[in-house]
């Protein structure tokens, strides 16, 4: 065992030589173990180490690969090279960038150094970016990168652990997590139905009603938004659905032994209740009318009659600002989804918080399993961060790593920090995945303004003087409305940061 760090029999970190630089020496039970050096794990390690906590970052590559990573770099971007919009005044992901920068994010600082021209987006040279992150972590005196798979639950002597193994978590660890948390708690596929901003639904056409007005345990009998169709509209919709353009599964997403991509539809392991809507539609024109689009128990208040078919939307977050299209998980291409779903009466002007999809993605049912500090309720020494928590995207994953790293380090140092206010981007995302989202229908989510608590009447309006010289208030729209969300968030973030203990 290393005399200084007490870490292991094979300490490779040359502790005695860097101990002079290390601001704090902490024994083994104060070490933070982070599993997975992706976007979330790298950020978590950086944050915790900068607070003076010793970190061991366990990464299985290159000892064991994933189907999507190509290098052994930390924070490798597996697909697009974009962190999306960098507009922190009018865009929710741009706001998240800004909040992370204010919290000394490694992902954002290396992203900035590796930026390539991309209009209003932040896109990066993926190799420069990942090498920059890897080098910064390797150079940090309190971070050790250990290469090798963690193939089961972390050993009991690891008192502080962050699991950040991402959408492609290796199978032995995924199975161990599943056996700890329960068989329904881990998903291996995203089967996502589109999610719509409630305020964009035309309620002159749609109406609130539960089937047969059933209230259910947490309901009122008016829990769904219903979009009605007559026979002609229904048949035209089915035609569009069947003839739209679809994306294909990648070969590695299919179960082992599936011979060709062409055979994927027969062999894809669709879960019960997760059958793509187009597969159902292709089985016969009436199939959806007896499935997700069945109209029984619903009466259109405008006609006083049961419509021919219905698209139902179910509340997706506690705030009621988002509704998901029930049973509409799809592999339709994104542009096609917008075109086809806007033909649904009531959704003509729908703004989509996220579009549907179906691909391999390992994630836990965070709203049921995690507390608001990203700790597993059943075993609080384990925290989760990144895409495995059910957030979606590079920046979102890194932001949850940032919070997990800071929270774990604070706990180790005996200095607690508050969770970020829900009106900040980080607070809104954290609130959504750890309780705001419906556990039953939980699916991964990007940051968007629908996750934020709605603006108050004062925040959502501005005063103007009319021709008669009287002060009136008018509703903010478009960019002005977005700015109201981001300004409110910026103030709340500064106030939150000012509450940090000195070392946090
Ligand atoms: C094919 C694909 C394409 C994607 N495209 C995009 C995109 O274009 N844009 C976007 O924003 N997001 C995309 N995503 C989502 C993307 O993966 C996440 O946004 C982001 O990488 C998640 O960060 P993370 O840190 O949670 O996981 P990762 O970045 O995947 O990091 C997890 C790390 O854990 C390691 N690991 C796994 N199991 C173990 C184990 N048992 N022991 C030790 N180490 C382990 C892995 O090797 C990996 O390095 C894509 C995902 C996939 C699968």
PDB file of C-alpha atoms and ligand atoms in Angstrom, residues 35-41 58-61 66 68-69 76 78-80 84 148-150 164-170 173 252 385-388 392-394 397, ligand 1:
ATOM      1  CA  UNK A  35     -16.128   5.480 -12.924  1.00  0.00           C
ATOM      2  CA  UNK A  36     -16.041   6.603 -16.563  1.00  0.00           C
ATOM      3  CA  UNK A  37     -13.852   9.376 -17.979  1.00  0.00           C
ATOM      4  CA  UNK A  38     -16.388  10.654 -20.492  1.00  0.00           C
ATOM      5  CA  UNK A  39     -17.906  14.109 -20.532  1.00  0.00           C
ATOM      6  CA  UNK A  40     -19.458  13.785 -17.069  1.00  0.00           C
ATOM      7  CA  UNK A  41     -16.697  11.847 -15.303  1.00  0.00           C
ATOM      8  CA  UNK A  58     -11.457   4.769 -13.627  1.00  0.00           C
ATOM      9  CA  UNK A  59     -11.738   4.457 -17.408  1.00  0.00           C
ATOM     10  CA  UNK A  60     -12.005   1.129 -19.184  1.00  0.00           C
ATOM     11  CA  UNK A  61     -10.685   2.309 -22.548  1.00  0.00           C
ATOM     12  CA  UNK A  66     -17.216   0.614 -26.446  1.00  0.00           C
ATOM     13  CA  UNK A  68     -18.841   3.993 -30.415  1.00  0.00           C
ATOM     14  CA  UNK A  69     -15.556   5.331 -28.982  1.00  0.00           C
ATOM     15  CA  UNK A  76     -14.216  11.669 -26.490  1.00  0.00           C
ATOM     16  CA  UNK A  78     -18.669   9.930 -30.132  1.00  0.00           C
ATOM     17  CA  UNK A  79     -20.719  11.617 -32.840  1.00  0.00           C
ATOM     18  CA  UNK A  80     -21.333  15.283 -33.661  1.00  0.00           C
ATOM     19  CA  UNK A  84     -25.007  23.384 -29.850  1.00  0.00           C
ATOM     20  CA  UNK A 148      -9.563  -0.848 -16.598  1.00  0.00           C
ATOM     21  CA  UNK A 149     -13.193  -1.896 -16.488  1.00  0.00           C
ATOM     22  CA  UNK A 150     -15.122  -1.785 -13.227  1.00  0.00           C
ATOM     23  CA  UNK A 164     -20.581   8.216 -14.986  1.00  0.00           C
ATOM     24  CA  UNK A 165     -20.354   5.351 -17.446  1.00  0.00           C
ATOM     25  CA  UNK A 166     -22.728   6.835 -19.990  1.00  0.00           C
ATOM     26  CA  UNK A 167     -25.097   5.406 -22.579  1.00  0.00           C
ATOM     27  CA  UNK A 168     -22.713   2.552 -23.372  1.00  0.00           C
ATOM     28  CA  UNK A 169     -22.060   1.403 -19.806  1.00  0.00           C
ATOM     29  CA  UNK A 170     -20.338  -1.980 -20.001  1.00  0.00           C
ATOM     30  CA  UNK A 173     -21.605  -3.016 -14.504  1.00  0.00           C
ATOM     31  CA  UNK A 252     -24.014  -2.213 -33.096  1.00  0.00           C
ATOM     32  CA  UNK A 385     -23.785  11.609 -13.301  1.00  0.00           C
ATOM     33  CA  UNK A 386     -24.009  12.142 -17.038  1.00  0.00           C
ATOM     34  CA  UNK A 387     -26.180  10.477 -19.589  1.00  0.00           C
ATOM     35  CA  UNK A 388     -26.789   7.432 -17.384  1.00  0.00           C
ATOM     36  CA  UNK A 392     -29.173  13.811 -22.919  1.00  0.00           C
ATOM     37  CA  UNK A 393     -26.281  15.474 -24.714  1.00  0.00           C
ATOM     38  CA  UNK A 394     -22.621  16.318 -24.233  1.00  0.00           C
ATOM     39  CA  UNK A 397     -24.000  15.249 -19.239  1.00  0.00           C
TER      40      UNK A 397
HETATM   41  C1  LIG B   1     -23.736   6.583 -30.860  1.00  0.00           C
HETATM   42  C2  LIG B   1     -23.996   7.783 -30.017  1.00  0.00           C
HETATM   43  C3  LIG B   1     -24.035   9.029 -30.624  1.00  0.00           C
HETATM   44  C4  LIG B   1     -24.251  10.178 -29.859  1.00  0.00           C
HETATM   45  N1  LIG B   1     -24.251  11.405 -30.460  1.00  0.00           N
HETATM   46  C5  LIG B   1     -24.364  12.532 -29.717  1.00  0.00           C
HETATM   47  C6  LIG B   1     -24.276  13.823 -30.319  1.00  0.00           C
HETATM   48  O1  LIG B   1     -24.097  13.944 -31.508  1.00  0.00           O
HETATM   49  N2  LIG B   1     -24.394  14.914 -29.531  1.00  0.00           N
HETATM   50  C7  LIG B   1     -24.586  14.818 -28.185  1.00  0.00           C
HETATM   51  O2  LIG B   1     -24.671  15.852 -27.518  1.00  0.00           O
HETATM   52  N3  LIG B   1     -24.679  13.612 -27.591  1.00  0.00           N
HETATM   53  C8  LIG B   1     -24.570  12.462 -28.323  1.00  0.00           C
HETATM   54  N4  LIG B   1     -24.663  11.217 -27.741  1.00  0.00           N
HETATM   55  C9  LIG B   1     -24.879  11.140 -26.345  1.00  0.00           C
HETATM   56  C10 LIG B   1     -23.496  11.168 -25.715  1.00  0.00           C
HETATM   57  O3  LIG B   1     -23.033   9.893 -25.506  1.00  0.00           O
HETATM   58  C11 LIG B   1     -23.540  11.896 -24.439  1.00  0.00           C
HETATM   59  O4  LIG B   1     -24.035  13.165 -24.680  1.00  0.00           O
HETATM   60  C12 LIG B   1     -22.227  12.018 -23.704  1.00  0.00           C
HETATM   61  O5  LIG B   1     -21.147  11.362 -24.276  1.00  0.00           O
HETATM   62  C13 LIG B   1     -22.526  11.418 -22.387  1.00  0.00           C
HETATM   63  O6  LIG B   1     -21.486  11.685 -21.530  1.00  0.00           O
HETATM   64  P1  LIG B   1     -21.190  10.664 -20.368  1.00  0.00           P
HETATM   65  O7  LIG B   1     -20.002  11.151 -19.673  1.00  0.00           O
HETATM   66  O8  LIG B   1     -22.411  10.411 -19.588  1.00  0.00           O
HETATM   67  O9  LIG B   1     -20.880   9.299 -21.142  1.00  0.00           O
HETATM   68  P2  LIG B   1     -19.589   8.969 -22.105  1.00  0.00           P
HETATM   69  O10 LIG B   1     -19.083  10.231 -22.703  1.00  0.00           O
HETATM   70  O11 LIG B   1     -20.052   7.890 -22.980  1.00  0.00           O
HETATM   71  O12 LIG B   1     -18.536   8.455 -21.059  1.00  0.00           O
HETATM   72  C14 LIG B   1     -18.687   7.253 -20.353  1.00  0.00           C
HETATM   73  C15 LIG B   1     -17.318   6.617 -20.172  1.00  0.00           C
HETATM   74  O13 LIG B   1     -17.444   5.507 -19.310  1.00  0.00           O
HETATM   75  C16 LIG B   1     -16.606   4.474 -19.779  1.00  0.00           C
HETATM   76  N5  LIG B   1     -17.132   3.207 -19.227  1.00  0.00           N
HETATM   77  C17 LIG B   1     -18.281   2.559 -19.515  1.00  0.00           C
HETATM   78  N6  LIG B   1     -18.436   1.478 -18.730  1.00  0.00           N
HETATM   79  C18 LIG B   1     -17.342   1.437 -17.902  1.00  0.00           C
HETATM   80  C19 LIG B   1     -16.938   0.564 -16.861  1.00  0.00           C
HETATM   81  N7  LIG B   1     -17.673  -0.474 -16.486  1.00  0.00           N
HETATM   82  N8  LIG B   1     -15.760   0.802 -16.233  1.00  0.00           N
HETATM   83  C20 LIG B   1     -14.991   1.871 -16.586  1.00  0.00           C
HETATM   84  N9  LIG B   1     -15.327   2.728 -17.567  1.00  0.00           N
HETATM   85  C21 LIG B   1     -16.515   2.533 -18.218  1.00  0.00           C
HETATM   86  C22 LIG B   1     -16.684   4.599 -21.274  1.00  0.00           C
HETATM   87  O14 LIG B   1     -15.565   4.020 -21.917  1.00  0.00           O
HETATM   88  C23 LIG B   1     -16.724   6.108 -21.461  1.00  0.00           C
HETATM   89  O15 LIG B   1     -15.463   6.673 -21.626  1.00  0.00           O
HETATM   90  C24 LIG B   1     -24.459  10.059 -28.472  1.00  0.00           C
HETATM   91  C25 LIG B   1     -24.425   8.802 -27.868  1.00  0.00           C
HETATM   92  C26 LIG B   1     -24.195   7.673 -28.629  1.00  0.00           C
HETATM   93  C27 LIG B   1     -24.159   6.344 -27.956  1.00  0.00           C
END
